[in-house]
Tab-separated table of C-alpha atoms in Angstrom:
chain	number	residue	atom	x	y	z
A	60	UNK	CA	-9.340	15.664	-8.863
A	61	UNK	CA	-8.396	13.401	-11.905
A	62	UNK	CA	-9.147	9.685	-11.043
A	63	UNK	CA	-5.770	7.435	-11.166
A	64	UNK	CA	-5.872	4.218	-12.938
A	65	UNK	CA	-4.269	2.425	-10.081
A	66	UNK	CA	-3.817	-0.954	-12.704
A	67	UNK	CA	-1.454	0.739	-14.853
A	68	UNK	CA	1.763	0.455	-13.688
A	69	UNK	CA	3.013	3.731	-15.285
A	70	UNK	CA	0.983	5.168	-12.106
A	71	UNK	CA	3.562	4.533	-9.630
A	72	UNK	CA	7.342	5.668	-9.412
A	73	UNK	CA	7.477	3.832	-5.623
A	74	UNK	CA	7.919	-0.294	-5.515
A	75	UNK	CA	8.412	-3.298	-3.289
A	76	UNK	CA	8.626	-6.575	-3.954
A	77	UNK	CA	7.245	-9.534	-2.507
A	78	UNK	CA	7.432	-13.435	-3.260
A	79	UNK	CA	4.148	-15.440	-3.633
A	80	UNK	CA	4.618	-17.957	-0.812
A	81	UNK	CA	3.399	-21.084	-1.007
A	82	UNK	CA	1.329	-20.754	2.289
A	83	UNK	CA	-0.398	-17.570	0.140
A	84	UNK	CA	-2.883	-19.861	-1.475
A	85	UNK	CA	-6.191	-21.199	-0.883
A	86	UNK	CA	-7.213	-25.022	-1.342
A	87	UNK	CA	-7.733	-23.756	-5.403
A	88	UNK	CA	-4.007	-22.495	-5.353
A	89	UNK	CA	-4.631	-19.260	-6.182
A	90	UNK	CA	-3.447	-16.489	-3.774
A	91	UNK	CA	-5.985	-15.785	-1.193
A	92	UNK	CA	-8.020	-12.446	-0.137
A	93	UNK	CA	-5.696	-12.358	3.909
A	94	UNK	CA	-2.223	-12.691	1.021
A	95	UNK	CA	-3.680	-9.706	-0.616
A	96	UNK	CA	-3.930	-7.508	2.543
A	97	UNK	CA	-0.151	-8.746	3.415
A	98	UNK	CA	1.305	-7.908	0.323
A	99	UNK	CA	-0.518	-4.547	0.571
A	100	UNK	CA	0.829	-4.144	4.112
A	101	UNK	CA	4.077	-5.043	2.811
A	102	UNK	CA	4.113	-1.949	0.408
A	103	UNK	CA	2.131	0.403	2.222
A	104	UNK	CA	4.777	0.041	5.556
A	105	UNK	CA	8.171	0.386	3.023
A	106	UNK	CA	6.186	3.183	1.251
A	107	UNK	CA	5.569	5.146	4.456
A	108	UNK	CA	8.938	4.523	6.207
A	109	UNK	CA	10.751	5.438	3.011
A	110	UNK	CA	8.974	8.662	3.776
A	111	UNK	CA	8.998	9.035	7.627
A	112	UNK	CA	11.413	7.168	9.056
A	113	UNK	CA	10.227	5.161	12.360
A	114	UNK	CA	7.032	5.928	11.536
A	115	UNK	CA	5.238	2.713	12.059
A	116	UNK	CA	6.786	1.945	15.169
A	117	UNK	CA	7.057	4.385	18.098
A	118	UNK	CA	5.373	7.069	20.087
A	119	UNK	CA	4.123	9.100	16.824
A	120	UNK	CA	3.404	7.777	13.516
A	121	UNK	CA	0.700	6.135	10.833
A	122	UNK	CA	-2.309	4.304	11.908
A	123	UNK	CA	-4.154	2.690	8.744
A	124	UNK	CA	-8.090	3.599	9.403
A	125	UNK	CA	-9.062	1.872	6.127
A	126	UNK	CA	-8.156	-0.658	3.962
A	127	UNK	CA	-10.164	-1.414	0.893
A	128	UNK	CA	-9.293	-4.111	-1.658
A	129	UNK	CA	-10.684	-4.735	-4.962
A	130	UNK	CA	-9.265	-7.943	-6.048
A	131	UNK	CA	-9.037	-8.474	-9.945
A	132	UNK	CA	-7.559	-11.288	-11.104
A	133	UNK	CA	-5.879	-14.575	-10.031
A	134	UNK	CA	-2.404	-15.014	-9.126
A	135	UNK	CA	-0.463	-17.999	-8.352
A	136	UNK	CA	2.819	-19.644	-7.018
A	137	UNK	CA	5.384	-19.499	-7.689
A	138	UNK	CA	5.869	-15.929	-8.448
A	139	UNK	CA	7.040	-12.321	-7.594
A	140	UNK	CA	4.437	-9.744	-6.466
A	141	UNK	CA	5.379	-5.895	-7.180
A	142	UNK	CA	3.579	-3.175	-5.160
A	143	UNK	CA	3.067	-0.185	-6.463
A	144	UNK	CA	2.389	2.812	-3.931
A	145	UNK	CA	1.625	6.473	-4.249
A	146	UNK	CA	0.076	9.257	-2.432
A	147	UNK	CA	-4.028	9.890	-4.002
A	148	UNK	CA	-4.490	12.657	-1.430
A	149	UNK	CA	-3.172	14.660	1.528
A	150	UNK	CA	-5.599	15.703	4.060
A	151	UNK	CA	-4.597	17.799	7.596
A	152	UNK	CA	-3.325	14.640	9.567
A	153	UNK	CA	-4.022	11.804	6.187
A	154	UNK	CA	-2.489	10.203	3.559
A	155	UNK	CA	-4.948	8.602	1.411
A	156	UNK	CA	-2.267	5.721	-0.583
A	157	UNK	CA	-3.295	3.864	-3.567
A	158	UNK	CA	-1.668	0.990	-5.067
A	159	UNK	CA	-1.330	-1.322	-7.686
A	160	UNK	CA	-0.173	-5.400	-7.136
A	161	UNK	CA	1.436	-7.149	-10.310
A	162	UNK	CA	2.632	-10.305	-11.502
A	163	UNK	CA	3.821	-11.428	-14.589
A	164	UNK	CA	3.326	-7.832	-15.930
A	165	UNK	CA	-0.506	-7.556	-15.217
A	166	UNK	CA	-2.634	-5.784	-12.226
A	167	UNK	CA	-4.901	-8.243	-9.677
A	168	UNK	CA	-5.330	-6.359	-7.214
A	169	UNK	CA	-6.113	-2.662	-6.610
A	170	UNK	CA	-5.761	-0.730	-3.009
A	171	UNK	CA	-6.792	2.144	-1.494
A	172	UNK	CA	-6.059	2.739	2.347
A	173	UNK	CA	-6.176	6.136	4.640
A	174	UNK	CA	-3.428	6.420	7.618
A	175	UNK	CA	-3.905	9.127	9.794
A	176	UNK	CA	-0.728	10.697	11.796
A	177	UNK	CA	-1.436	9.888	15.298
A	178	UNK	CA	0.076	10.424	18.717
A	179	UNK	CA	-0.484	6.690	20.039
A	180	UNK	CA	-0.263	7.421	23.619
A	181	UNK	CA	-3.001	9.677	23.784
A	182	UNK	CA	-4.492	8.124	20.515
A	183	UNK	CA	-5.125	11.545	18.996
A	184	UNK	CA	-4.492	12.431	14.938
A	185	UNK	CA	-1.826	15.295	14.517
A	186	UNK	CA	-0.999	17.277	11.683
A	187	UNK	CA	0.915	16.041	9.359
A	188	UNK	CA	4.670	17.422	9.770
A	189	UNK	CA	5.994	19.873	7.319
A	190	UNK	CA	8.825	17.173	6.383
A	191	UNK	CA	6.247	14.042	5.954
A	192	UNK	CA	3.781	15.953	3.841
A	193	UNK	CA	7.025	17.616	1.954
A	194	UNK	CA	7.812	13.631	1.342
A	195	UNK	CA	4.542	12.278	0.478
A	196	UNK	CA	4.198	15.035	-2.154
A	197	UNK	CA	6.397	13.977	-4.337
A	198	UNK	CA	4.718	10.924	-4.875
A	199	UNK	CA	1.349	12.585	-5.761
């Protein structure tokens, strides 16, 4: 598998935007590492509802099982945060998601985060359904 340069923003076709809130920041005023996982959230939830809808709420759906963050550069307010999303991999019952966070035109932060279909009453994975992995394909 080719490795995707997750700080170029040419990598992603799928985006949400976020605004850098004043209550983002640490006592340095630069956006701190618990803004980061937000704004990932943030992307990773619109990402995987624009491709199974009600997923992330409900009987059924996406349970993240790992988040990891490589955090780049600075960032600041006031400002607009775009996520970029896309699918890295599709396992049985996975999505492995990888994204890109940019302000002012350059990358500080890099994700990557596995969500597993799951049946959350009996808390067992499922495979993914023909429709969701249909979905998530196109943004491989």
């Amino acid at each position: 598998m080719t490795a995707i340069d997750l700080t170029l923003r040419d990598n992603f076709r799928y985006w949400t935007d976020e605004t850098i809130r004043f209550a983002d920041l640490d006592r340095l005023g630069h956006v701190n590492n618990i803004a980061f996982a937000v704004y990932a959230e943030s992307g990773r939830v619109a990402f995987l509802e624009h491709n199974a809808p009600n997923s992330t709420a409900g009987g059924v759906g996406w349970v993240i099982v790992k988040l990891h963050i490589d955090f780049l550069a600075q960032a600041h307010y006031p400002g607009r945060v775009e996520i970029g999303s896309r699918v890295m991999k599709l396992g049985r019952s996975s999505c492995t998601l990888g994204q890109g966070m940019f302000t002012d035109g350059r990358c500080f932060g890099r994700v990557d985060s596995v969500c597993v279909w799951t049946d959350l009453h009996n808390g067992k994975s499922l495979p993914l359904p023909d429709g969701v992995r249909a979905a998530l394909q196109r943004f491989a």
